JSON list of C-alpha atoms in Angstrom, two decimals:
[
{"chain": "A", "resi": 736, "resn": "GLN", "atom": "CA", "xyz": [5.70, -52.28, -74.00]},
{"chain": "A", "resi": 737, "resn": "LYS", "atom": "CA", "xyz": [5.19, -53.48, -70.45]},
{"chain": "A", "resi": 738, "resn": "GLU", "atom": "CA", "xyz": [8.20, -53.69, -68.18]},
{"chain": "A", "resi": 739, "resn": "VAL", "atom": "CA", "xyz": [7.53, -57.34, -67.41]},
{"chain": "A", "resi": 740, "resn": "GLU", "atom": "CA", "xyz": [5.89, -59.49, -70.07]},
{"chain": "A", "resi": 741, "resn": "GLN", "atom": "CA", "xyz": [4.29, -62.89, -69.65]},
{"chain": "A", "resi": 742, "resn": "ASN", "atom": "CA", "xyz": [2.07, -64.94, -71.92]},
{"chain": "A", "resi": 743, "resn": "SER", "atom": "CA", "xyz": [-1.33, -65.02, -70.23]},
{"chain": "A", "resi": 744, "resn": "GLY", "atom": "CA", "xyz": [-1.99, -68.62, -71.28]},
{"chain": "A", "resi": 745, "resn": "PRO", "atom": "CA", "xyz": [-3.60, -70.87, -70.37]},
{"chain": "A", "resi": 746, "resn": "LEU", "atom": "CA", "xyz": [-0.67, -73.23, -70.64]},
{"chain": "A", "resi": 747, "resn": "SER", "atom": "CA", "xyz": [-2.06, -76.76, -70.53]},
{"chain": "A", "resi": 748, "resn": "VAL", "atom": "CA", "xyz": [0.24, -79.67, -69.71]},
{"chain": "A", "resi": 749, "resn": "PRO", "atom": "CA", "xyz": [-0.50, -83.30, -68.81]},
{"chain": "A", "resi": 750, "resn": "GLU", "atom": "CA", "xyz": [0.22, -84.59, -65.33]},
{"chain": "A", "resi": 751, "resn": "GLY", "atom": "CA", "xyz": [3.85, -85.65, -65.00]},
{"chain": "A", "resi": 752, "resn": "ALA", "atom": "CA", "xyz": [5.11, -83.37, -67.76]},
{"chain": "A", "resi": 753, "resn": "ILE", "atom": "CA", "xyz": [7.46, -80.38, -67.47]},
{"chain": "A", "resi": 754, "resn": "ALA", "atom": "CA", "xyz": [5.73, -77.00, -67.47]},
{"chain": "A", "resi": 755, "resn": "SER", "atom": "CA", "xyz": [7.82, -74.13, -68.80]},
{"chain": "A", "resi": 756, "resn": "LEU", "atom": "CA", "xyz": [6.79, -70.59, -67.91]},
{"chain": "A", "resi": 757, "resn": "ASN", "atom": "CA", "xyz": [8.54, -67.62, -69.45]},
{"chain": "A", "resi": 758, "resn": "CYS", "atom": "CA", "xyz": [9.01, -63.97, -68.62]},
{"chain": "A", "resi": 759, "resn": "THR", "atom": "CA", "xyz": [10.89, -61.12, -70.27]},
{"chain": "A", "resi": 760, "resn": "TYR", "atom": "CA", "xyz": [11.75, -57.76, -68.77]},
{"chain": "A", "resi": 761, "resn": "SER", "atom": "CA", "xyz": [12.80, -54.46, -70.26]},
{"chain": "A", "resi": 762, "resn": "ASP", "atom": "CA", "xyz": [15.03, -52.80, -67.65]},
{"chain": "A", "resi": 763, "resn": "ARG", "atom": "CA", "xyz": [18.64, -54.00, -67.89]},
{"chain": "A", "resi": 764, "resn": "GLY", "atom": "CA", "xyz": [19.26, -52.61, -64.41]},
{"chain": "A", "resi": 765, "resn": "SER", "atom": "CA", "xyz": [16.94, -55.19, -62.86]},
{"chain": "A", "resi": 766, "resn": "GLN", "atom": "CA", "xyz": [18.68, -56.99, -60.05]},
{"chain": "A", "resi": 767, "resn": "SER", "atom": "CA", "xyz": [16.50, -59.75, -58.67]},
{"chain": "A", "resi": 768, "resn": "PHE", "atom": "CA", "xyz": [13.71, -61.88, -60.00]},
{"chain": "A", "resi": 769, "resn": "PHE", "atom": "CA", "xyz": [10.86, -63.66, -58.32]},
{"chain": "A", "resi": 770, "resn": "TRP", "atom": "CA", "xyz": [8.19, -66.21, -59.16]},
{"chain": "A", "resi": 771, "resn": "TYR", "atom": "CA", "xyz": [4.90, -66.19, -57.30]},
{"chain": "A", "resi": 772, "resn": "ARG", "atom": "CA", "xyz": [2.10, -68.73, -57.45]},
{"chain": "A", "resi": 773, "resn": "GLN", "atom": "CA", "xyz": [-1.47, -67.53, -57.05]},
{"chain": "A", "resi": 774, "resn": "TYR", "atom": "CA", "xyz": [-4.39, -69.90, -56.71]},
{"chain": "A", "resi": 775, "resn": "SER", "atom": "CA", "xyz": [-7.79, -68.60, -57.75]},
{"chain": "A", "resi": 776, "resn": "GLY", "atom": "CA", "xyz": [-9.21, -66.31, -55.06]},
{"chain": "A", "resi": 777, "resn": "LYS", "atom": "CA", "xyz": [-6.02, -66.47, -52.98]},
{"chain": "A", "resi": 778, "resn": "SER", "atom": "CA", "xyz": [-3.06, -64.15, -52.51]},
{"chain": "A", "resi": 779, "resn": "PRO", "atom": "CA", "xyz": [0.30, -64.60, -54.28]},
{"chain": "A", "resi": 780, "resn": "GLU", "atom": "CA", "xyz": [2.83, -66.91, -52.63]},
{"chain": "A", "resi": 781, "resn": "LEU", "atom": "CA", "xyz": [6.58, -66.62, -53.27]},
{"chain": "A", "resi": 782, "resn": "ILE", "atom": "CA", "xyz": [7.97, -69.89, -54.64]},
{"chain": "A", "resi": 783, "resn": "MET", "atom": "CA", "xyz": [11.32, -69.01, -56.20]},
{"chain": "A", "resi": 784, "resn": "PHE", "atom": "CA", "xyz": [13.81, -66.16, -56.48]},
{"chain": "A", "resi": 785, "resn": "ILE", "atom": "CA", "xyz": [17.00, -65.80, -58.45]},
{"chain": "A", "resi": 786, "resn": "TYR", "atom": "CA", "xyz": [19.71, -63.14, -58.65]},
{"chain": "A", "resi": 787, "resn": "SER", "atom": "CA", "xyz": [22.51, -64.63, -60.74]},
{"chain": "A", "resi": 788, "resn": "ASN", "atom": "CA", "xyz": [22.67, -65.89, -64.29]},
{"chain": "A", "resi": 789, "resn": "GLY", "atom": "CA", "xyz": [22.08, -69.59, -64.60]},
{"chain": "A", "resi": 790, "resn": "ASP", "atom": "CA", "xyz": [19.78, -72.05, -62.92]},
{"chain": "A", "resi": 791, "resn": "LYS", "atom": "CA", "xyz": [18.48, -72.34, -59.38]},
{"chain": "A", "resi": 792, "resn": "GLU", "atom": "CA", "xyz": [16.70, -75.50, -58.31]},
{"chain": "A", "resi": 793, "resn": "ASP", "atom": "CA", "xyz": [14.34, -76.08, -55.40]},
{"chain": "A", "resi": 794, "resn": "GLY", "atom": "CA", "xyz": [12.55, -79.41, -55.40]},
{"chain": "A", "resi": 795, "resn": "ARG", "atom": "CA", "xyz": [10.46, -79.71, -58.55]},
{"chain": "A", "resi": 796, "resn": "PHE", "atom": "CA", "xyz": [11.02, -76.05, -59.41]},
{"chain": "A", "resi": 797, "resn": "THR", "atom": "CA", "xyz": [13.91, -74.59, -61.42]},
{"chain": "A", "resi": 798, "resn": "ALA", "atom": "CA", "xyz": [14.33, -70.88, -62.10]},
{"chain": "A", "resi": 799, "resn": "GLN", "atom": "CA", "xyz": [16.52, -69.85, -65.02]},
{"chain": "A", "resi": 800, "resn": "LEU", "atom": "CA", "xyz": [17.94, -66.38, -65.57]},
{"chain": "A", "resi": 801, "resn": "ASN", "atom": "CA", "xyz": [19.63, -64.94, -68.63]},
{"chain": "A", "resi": 802, "resn": "LYS", "atom": "CA", "xyz": [20.39, -61.28, -68.05]},
{"chain": "A", "resi": 803, "resn": "ALA", "atom": "CA", "xyz": [21.92, -60.77, -71.49]},
{"chain": "A", "resi": 804, "resn": "SER", "atom": "CA", "xyz": [18.63, -61.82, -73.09]},
{"chain": "A", "resi": 805, "resn": "GLN", "atom": "CA", "xyz": [16.55, -60.25, -70.29]},
{"chain": "A", "resi": 806, "resn": "TYR", "atom": "CA", "xyz": [14.74, -63.48, -69.83]},
{"chain": "A", "resi": 807, "resn": "VAL", "atom": "CA", "xyz": [13.70, -65.46, -66.77]},
{"chain": "A", "resi": 808, "resn": "SER", "atom": "CA", "xyz": [11.84, -68.75, -66.75]},
{"chain": "A", "resi": 809, "resn": "LEU", "atom": "CA", "xyz": [10.32, -71.24, -64.33]},
{"chain": "A", "resi": 810, "resn": "LEU", "atom": "CA", "xyz": [10.33, -74.96, -64.97]},
{"chain": "A", "resi": 811, "resn": "ILE", "atom": "CA", "xyz": [8.04, -77.24, -63.02]},
{"chain": "A", "resi": 812, "resn": "ARG", "atom": "CA", "xyz": [8.99, -80.90, -63.28]},
{"chain": "A", "resi": 813, "resn": "ASP", "atom": "CA", "xyz": [6.55, -83.75, -62.74]},
{"chain": "A", "resi": 814, "resn": "SER", "atom": "CA", "xyz": [3.61, -81.32, -62.92]},
{"chain": "A", "resi": 815, "resn": "GLN", "atom": "CA", "xyz": [0.66, -82.14, -60.69]},
{"chain": "A", "resi": 816, "resn": "PRO", "atom": "CA", "xyz": [-2.96, -80.97, -60.88]},
{"chain": "A", "resi": 817, "resn": "SER", "atom": "CA", "xyz": [-2.27, -79.07, -57.64]},
{"chain": "A", "resi": 818, "resn": "ASP", "atom": "CA", "xyz": [0.21, -76.92, -59.61]},
{"chain": "A", "resi": 819, "resn": "SER", "atom": "CA", "xyz": [-2.72, -75.46, -61.57]},
{"chain": "A", "resi": 820, "resn": "ALA", "atom": "CA", "xyz": [-2.59, -71.77, -60.73]},
{"chain": "A", "resi": 821, "resn": "THR", "atom": "CA", "xyz": [-1.49, -68.41, -62.12]},
{"chain": "A", "resi": 822, "resn": "TYR", "atom": "CA", "xyz": [2.27, -67.83, -61.98]},
{"chain": "A", "resi": 823, "resn": "LEU", "atom": "CA", "xyz": [3.44, -64.25, -61.60]},
{"chain": "A", "resi": 824, "resn": "CYS", "atom": "CA", "xyz": [6.89, -63.11, -62.59]},
{"chain": "A", "resi": 825, "resn": "ALA", "atom": "CA", "xyz": [8.21, -60.11, -60.63]},
{"chain": "A", "resi": 826, "resn": "VAL", "atom": "CA", "xyz": [11.32, -58.04, -61.17]},
{"chain": "A", "resi": 827, "resn": "ASN", "atom": "CA", "xyz": [13.09, -55.82, -58.65]},
{"chain": "A", "resi": 828, "resn": "ARG", "atom": "CA", "xyz": [15.00, -52.85, -59.94]},
{"chain": "A", "resi": 829, "resn": "ALA", "atom": "CA", "xyz": [17.16, -50.68, -57.73]},
{"chain": "A", "resi": 830, "resn": "THR", "atom": "CA", "xyz": [14.05, -48.89, -56.50]},
{"chain": "A", "resi": 831, "resn": "ASP", "atom": "CA", "xyz": [13.14, -51.86, -54.26]},
{"chain": "A", "resi": 832, "resn": "LYS", "atom": "CA", "xyz": [9.69, -51.88, -55.80]},
{"chain": "A", "resi": 833, "resn": "LEU", "atom": "CA", "xyz": [8.66, -55.11, -57.47]},
{"chain": "A", "resi": 834, "resn": "ILE", "atom": "CA", "xyz": [7.21, -54.89, -60.97]},
{"chain": "A", "resi": 835, "resn": "PHE", "atom": "CA", "xyz": [4.78, -57.72, -61.58]},
{"chain": "A", "resi": 836, "resn": "GLY", "atom": "CA", "xyz": [3.85, -59.33, -64.86]},
{"chain": "A", "resi": 837, "resn": "THR", "atom": "CA", "xyz": [0.24, -60.09, -65.65]},
{"chain": "A", "resi": 838, "resn": "GLY", "atom": "CA", "xyz": [0.75, -63.79, -64.93]},
{"chain": "A", "resi": 839, "resn": "THR", "atom": "CA", "xyz": [0.52, -67.05, -66.85]},
{"chain": "A", "resi": 840, "resn": "ARG", "atom": "CA", "xyz": [-2.32, -69.41, -66.05]},
{"chain": "A", "resi": 841, "resn": "LEU", "atom": "CA", "xyz": [-1.15, -73.03, -65.85]},
{"chain": "A", "resi": 842, "resn": "GLN", "atom": "CA", "xyz": [-3.55, -75.95, -66.15]},
{"chain": "A", "resi": 843, "resn": "VAL", "atom": "CA", "xyz": [-2.29, -79.45, -65.36]},
{"chain": "A", "resi": 844, "resn": "PHE", "atom": "CA", "xyz": [-4.74, -82.12, -66.49]},
{"chain": "A", "resi": 845, "resn": "PRO", "atom": "CA", "xyz": [-4.80, -85.74, -65.25]},
{"chain": "B", "resi": 185, "resn": "GLU", "atom": "CA", "xyz": [3.07, -69.27, -42.47]},
{"chain": "B", "resi": 186, "resn": "ALA", "atom": "CA", "xyz": [2.54, -65.62, -43.34]},
{"chain": "B", "resi": 187, "resn": "ASP", "atom": "CA", "xyz": [3.01, -63.08, -40.56]},
{"chain": "B", "resi": 188, "resn": "ILE", "atom": "CA", "xyz": [0.97, -60.43, -42.27]},
{"chain": "B", "resi": 189, "resn": "TYR", "atom": "CA", "xyz": [-2.68, -60.15, -41.39]},
{"chain": "B", "resi": 190, "resn": "GLN", "atom": "CA", "xyz": [-5.57, -58.49, -43.12]},
{"chain": "B", "resi": 191, "resn": "THR", "atom": "CA", "xyz": [-9.02, -57.89, -41.71]},
{"chain": "B", "resi": 192, "resn": "PRO", "atom": "CA", "xyz": [-11.79, -58.27, -42.56]},
{"chain": "B", "resi": 193, "resn": "ARG", "atom": "CA", "xyz": [-11.43, -61.17, -44.96]},
{"chain": "B", "resi": 194, "resn": "TYR", "atom": "CA", "xyz": [-14.74, -60.32, -46.66]},
{"chain": "B", "resi": 195, "resn": "LEU", "atom": "CA", "xyz": [-16.74, -57.09, -46.48]},
{"chain": "B", "resi": 196, "resn": "VAL", "atom": "CA", "xyz": [-20.08, -56.17, -48.04]},
{"chain": "B", "resi": 197, "resn": "ILE", "atom": "CA", "xyz": [-21.00, -52.56, -47.48]},
{"chain": "B", "resi": 198, "resn": "GLY", "atom": "CA", "xyz": [-23.42, -49.97, -48.81]},
{"chain": "B", "resi": 199, "resn": "THR", "atom": "CA", "xyz": [-22.56, -47.06, -51.08]},
{"chain": "B", "resi": 200, "resn": "GLY", "atom": "CA", "xyz": [-21.36, -43.96, -49.28]},
{"chain": "B", "resi": 201, "resn": "LYS", "atom": "CA", "xyz": [-20.04, -45.72, -46.21]},
{"chain": "B", "resi": 202, "resn": "LYS", "atom": "CA", "xyz": [-16.58, -45.07, -44.83]},
{"chain": "B", "resi": 203, "resn": "ILE", "atom": "CA", "xyz": [-14.43, -48.18, -44.52]},
{"chain": "B", "resi": 204, "resn": "THR", "atom": "CA", "xyz": [-10.97, -49.03, -43.24]},
{"chain": "B", "resi": 205, "resn": "LEU", "atom": "CA", "xyz": [-9.14, -52.16, -44.31]},
{"chain": "B", "resi": 206, "resn": "GLU", "atom": "CA", "xyz": [-6.63, -53.28, -41.75]},
{"chain": "B", "resi": 207, "resn": "CYS", "atom": "CA", "xyz": [-3.15, -54.66, -42.44]},
{"chain": "B", "resi": 208, "resn": "SER", "atom": "CA", "xyz": [-0.59, -55.61, -39.80]},
{"chain": "B", "resi": 209, "resn": "GLN", "atom": "CA", "xyz": [2.71, -57.44, -39.98]},
{"chain": "B", "resi": 210, "resn": "THR", "atom": "CA", "xyz": [4.90, -58.86, -37.23]},
{"chain": "B", "resi": 211, "resn": "MET", "atom": "CA", "xyz": [8.08, -59.28, -39.27]},
{"chain": "B", "resi": 212, "resn": "GLY", "atom": "CA", "xyz": [9.49, -55.79, -38.64]},
{"chain": "B", "resi": 213, "resn": "HIS", "atom": "CA", "xyz": [9.46, -55.02, -42.36]},
{"chain": "B", "resi": 214, "resn": "ASP", "atom": "CA", "xyz": [10.05, -51.37, -43.26]},
{"chain": "B", "resi": 215, "resn": "LYS", "atom": "CA", "xyz": [8.18, -51.51, -46.54]},
{"chain": "B", "resi": 216, "resn": "MET", "atom": "CA", "xyz": [4.48, -52.09, -46.99]},
{"chain": "B", "resi": 217, "resn": "TYR", "atom": "CA", "xyz": [2.24, -52.05, -50.04]},
{"chain": "B", "resi": 218, "resn": "TRP", "atom": "CA", "xyz": [-1.41, -52.10, -51.04]},
{"chain": "B", "resi": 219, "resn": "TYR", "atom": "CA", "xyz": [-2.49, -53.75, -54.27]},
{"chain": "B", "resi": 220, "resn": "GLN", "atom": "CA", "xyz": [-5.89, -53.94, -55.94]},
{"chain": "B", "resi": 221, "resn": "GLN", "atom": "CA", "xyz": [-6.75, -56.99, -58.01]},
{"chain": "B", "resi": 222, "resn": "ASP", "atom": "CA", "xyz": [-9.96, -57.87, -59.83]},
{"chain": "B", "resi": 223, "resn": "PRO", "atom": "CA", "xyz": [-10.69, -61.59, -60.44]},
{"chain": "B", "resi": 224, "resn": "GLY", "atom": "CA", "xyz": [-8.41, -63.04, -63.10]},
{"chain": "B", "resi": 225, "resn": "MET", "atom": "CA", "xyz": [-6.70, -59.71, -63.62]},
{"chain": "B", "resi": 226, "resn": "GLU", "atom": "CA", "xyz": [-3.26, -58.30, -62.84]},
{"chain": "B", "resi": 227, "resn": "LEU", "atom": "CA", "xyz": [-2.08, -56.69, -59.62]},
{"chain": "B", "resi": 228, "resn": "HIS", "atom": "CA", "xyz": [-2.25, -52.91, -59.45]},
{"chain": "B", "resi": 229, "resn": "LEU", "atom": "CA", "xyz": [-0.15, -51.01, -56.89]},
{"chain": "B", "resi": 230, "resn": "ILE", "atom": "CA", "xyz": [-2.26, -48.31, -55.25]},
{"chain": "B", "resi": 231, "resn": "HIS", "atom": "CA", "xyz": [-0.17, -47.22, -52.24]},
{"chain": "B", "resi": 232, "resn": "TYR", "atom": "CA", "xyz": [3.18, -47.96, -50.65]},
{"chain": "B", "resi": 233, "resn": "SER", "atom": "CA", "xyz": [5.22, -46.93, -47.66]},
{"chain": "B", "resi": 234, "resn": "TYR", "atom": "CA", "xyz": [8.95, -47.17, -47.01]},
{"chain": "B", "resi": 235, "resn": "GLY", "atom": "CA", "xyz": [8.66, -46.45, -43.30]},
{"chain": "B", "resi": 236, "resn": "VAL", "atom": "CA", "xyz": [6.80, -44.63, -40.57]},
{"chain": "B", "resi": 237, "resn": "ASN", "atom": "CA", "xyz": [5.20, -41.38, -41.74]},
{"chain": "B", "resi": 238, "resn": "SER", "atom": "CA", "xyz": [6.15, -42.19, -45.34]},
{"chain": "B", "resi": 239, "resn": "THR", "atom": "CA", "xyz": [3.39, -42.93, -47.86]},
{"chain": "B", "resi": 240, "resn": "GLU", "atom": "CA", "xyz": [3.28, -42.70, -51.64]},
{"chain": "B", "resi": 241, "resn": "LYS", "atom": "CA", "xyz": [0.65, -43.25, -54.29]},
{"chain": "B", "resi": 242, "resn": "GLY", "atom": "CA", "xyz": [1.14, -46.19, -56.59]},
{"chain": "B", "resi": 243, "resn": "ASP", "atom": "CA", "xyz": [0.75, -46.70, -60.30]},
{"chain": "B", "resi": 244, "resn": "LEU", "atom": "CA", "xyz": [-3.04, -46.97, -60.25]},
{"chain": "B", "resi": 245, "resn": "SER", "atom": "CA", "xyz": [-5.01, -43.92, -59.24]},
{"chain": "B", "resi": 246, "resn": "SER", "atom": "CA", "xyz": [-7.14, -44.67, -56.22]},
{"chain": "B", "resi": 247, "resn": "GLU", "atom": "CA", "xyz": [-9.61, -42.71, -54.12]},
{"chain": "B", "resi": 248, "resn": "SER", "atom": "CA", "xyz": [-8.35, -44.47, -51.02]},
{"chain": "B", "resi": 249, "resn": "THR", "atom": "CA", "xyz": [-5.88, -43.08, -48.49]},
{"chain": "B", "resi": 250, "resn": "VAL", "atom": "CA", "xyz": [-3.34, -44.76, -46.24]},
{"chain": "B", "resi": 251, "resn": "SER", "atom": "CA", "xyz": [-1.40, -43.97, -43.10]},
{"chain": "B", "resi": 252, "resn": "ARG", "atom": "CA", "xyz": [1.75, -45.40, -41.49]},
{"chain": "B", "resi": 253, "resn": "ILE", "atom": "CA", "xyz": [1.96, -44.29, -37.89]},
{"chain": "B", "resi": 254, "resn": "ARG", "atom": "CA", "xyz": [3.51, -47.54, -36.68]},
{"chain": "B", "resi": 255, "resn": "THR", "atom": "CA", "xyz": [5.92, -49.82, -38.51]},
{"chain": "B", "resi": 256, "resn": "GLU", "atom": "CA", "xyz": [3.64, -52.82, -38.21]},
{"chain": "B", "resi": 257, "resn": "HIS", "atom": "CA", "xyz": [0.37, -51.19, -39.23]},
{"chain": "B", "resi": 258, "resn": "PHE", "atom": "CA", "xyz": [-0.69, -49.89, -42.67]},
{"chain": "B", "resi": 259, "resn": "PRO", "atom": "CA", "xyz": [-4.46, -49.31, -42.89]},
{"chain": "B", "resi": 260, "resn": "LEU", "atom": "CA", "xyz": [-6.29, -48.29, -46.06]},
{"chain": "B", "resi": 261, "resn": "THR", "atom": "CA", "xyz": [-9.36, -46.04, -45.86]},
{"chain": "B", "resi": 262, "resn": "LEU", "atom": "CA", "xyz": [-12.14, -45.28, -48.31]},
{"chain": "B", "resi": 263, "resn": "GLU", "atom": "CA", "xyz": [-14.07, -42.20, -47.17]},
{"chain": "B", "resi": 264, "resn": "SER", "atom": "CA", "xyz": [-17.11, -42.94, -49.33]},
{"chain": "B", "resi": 265, "resn": "ALA", "atom": "CA", "xyz": [-17.38, -46.39, -50.83]},
{"chain": "B", "resi": 266, "resn": "ARG", "atom": "CA", "xyz": [-18.78, -46.80, -54.35]},
{"chain": "B", "resi": 267, "resn": "PRO", "atom": "CA", "xyz": [-19.61, -49.91, -56.42]},
{"chain": "B", "resi": 268, "resn": "SER", "atom": "CA", "xyz": [-16.53, -49.20, -58.56]},
{"chain": "B", "resi": 269, "resn": "HIS", "atom": "CA", "xyz": [-14.42, -49.92, -55.45]},
{"chain": "B", "resi": 270, "resn": "THR", "atom": "CA", "xyz": [-15.56, -53.55, -55.48]},
{"chain": "B", "resi": 271, "resn": "SER", "atom": "CA", "xyz": [-12.36, -55.59, -55.75]},
{"chain": "B", "resi": 272, "resn": "GLN", "atom": "CA", "xyz": [-9.83, -57.63, -53.82]},
{"chain": "B", "resi": 273, "resn": "TYR", "atom": "CA", "xyz": [-7.32, -55.60, -51.81]},
{"chain": "B", "resi": 274, "resn": "LEU", "atom": "CA", "xyz": [-3.98, -57.22, -51.02]},
{"chain": "B", "resi": 275, "resn": "CYS", "atom": "CA", "xyz": [-1.48, -55.94, -48.48]},
{"chain": "B", "resi": 276, "resn": "ALA", "atom": "CA", "xyz": [2.19, -56.90, -48.70]},
{"chain": "B", "resi": 277, "resn": "SER", "atom": "CA", "xyz": [5.41, -56.16, -46.87]},
{"chain": "B", "resi": 278, "resn": "SER", "atom": "CA", "xyz": [9.13, -56.56, -47.49]},
{"chain": "B", "resi": 279, "resn": "ARG", "atom": "CA", "xyz": [12.54, -55.90, -46.05]},
{"chain": "B", "resi": 280, "resn": "THR", "atom": "CA", "xyz": [14.65, -53.09, -47.46]},
{"chain": "B", "resi": 281, "resn": "GLY", "atom": "CA", "xyz": [16.88, -54.20, -50.31]},
{"chain": "B", "resi": 282, "resn": "SER", "atom": "CA", "xyz": [16.39, -55.49, -53.83]},
{"chain": "B", "resi": 283, "resn": "ALA", "atom": "CA", "xyz": [17.14, -59.05, -52.77]},
{"chain": "B", "resi": 284, "resn": "TYR", "atom": "CA", "xyz": [13.85, -59.48, -50.97]},
{"chain": "B", "resi": 285, "resn": "GLY", "atom": "CA", "xyz": [10.45, -60.34, -52.31]},
{"chain": "B", "resi": 286, "resn": "TYR", "atom": "CA", "xyz": [7.12, -59.46, -50.84]},
{"chain": "B", "resi": 287, "resn": "THR", "atom": "CA", "xyz": [5.03, -61.38, -48.34]},
{"chain": "B", "resi": 288, "resn": "PHE", "atom": "CA", "xyz": [1.33, -60.99, -49.03]},
{"chain": "B", "resi": 289, "resn": "GLY", "atom": "CA", "xyz": [-1.58, -61.06, -46.62]},
{"chain": "B", "resi": 290, "resn": "SER", "atom": "CA", "xyz": [-4.68, -63.14, -47.32]},
{"chain": "B", "resi": 291, "resn": "GLY", "atom": "CA", "xyz": [-6.51, -60.17, -48.80]},
{"chain": "B", "resi": 292, "resn": "THR", "atom": "CA", "xyz": [-9.82, -58.42, -48.23]},
{"chain": "B", "resi": 293, "resn": "ARG", "atom": "CA", "xyz": [-12.57, -59.00, -50.75]},
{"chain": "B", "resi": 294, "resn": "LEU", "atom": "CA", "xyz": [-14.68, -55.85, -50.79]},
{"chain": "B", "resi": 295, "resn": "THR", "atom": "CA", "xyz": [-18.15, -55.64, -52.30]},
{"chain": "B", "resi": 296, "resn": "VAL", "atom": "CA", "xyz": [-19.92, -52.28, -52.39]},
{"chain": "B", "resi": 297, "resn": "VAL", "atom": "CA", "xyz": [-23.65, -52.51, -53.06]}
]
């Protein structure tokens, strides 16, 4: 079992819909959680981070964390074709080293 | 705007050549990392450093070596390039502490012919 699991997708959603991306992790000692967006051929870009249980909102993005269930998700509201990318979940344990998931490819179609 | 720079952006080189991929950051971050990523595939950590004169191998075995003589500079060297080294190489840096994510450079796409 990988330490950080993501469905590889592709997840296809129509423009204007809510895209829901999910991630589970195995280490209960994990302390902080990050979502990166990576366009094809580009480097990952940090878009959200969350430390506490509950929701954190930033514009069209909402990160949700449930430590009891070891589950973190990213919601993208009003999805746009420009949101089409691979979304990487990353988890930071006490070692300060991020563990990345394999990423979920999101496709937003007009 | 990212303050971590990688050069060259693209490199095509012949088998057996020695190459150095440059990575510099101006954010004063203690920690720096090198990842290898093939198109459409996951990130693989190949080297990391938690400070000057500190380097460690990552999760993926690599024939490359790194050095960290200055805080801002973390070059990666391949003594003898082979076609199997063809990949994208991403450098990243972060502050100390679990609360901080990584900032990535733009990457170097290496092709060994």
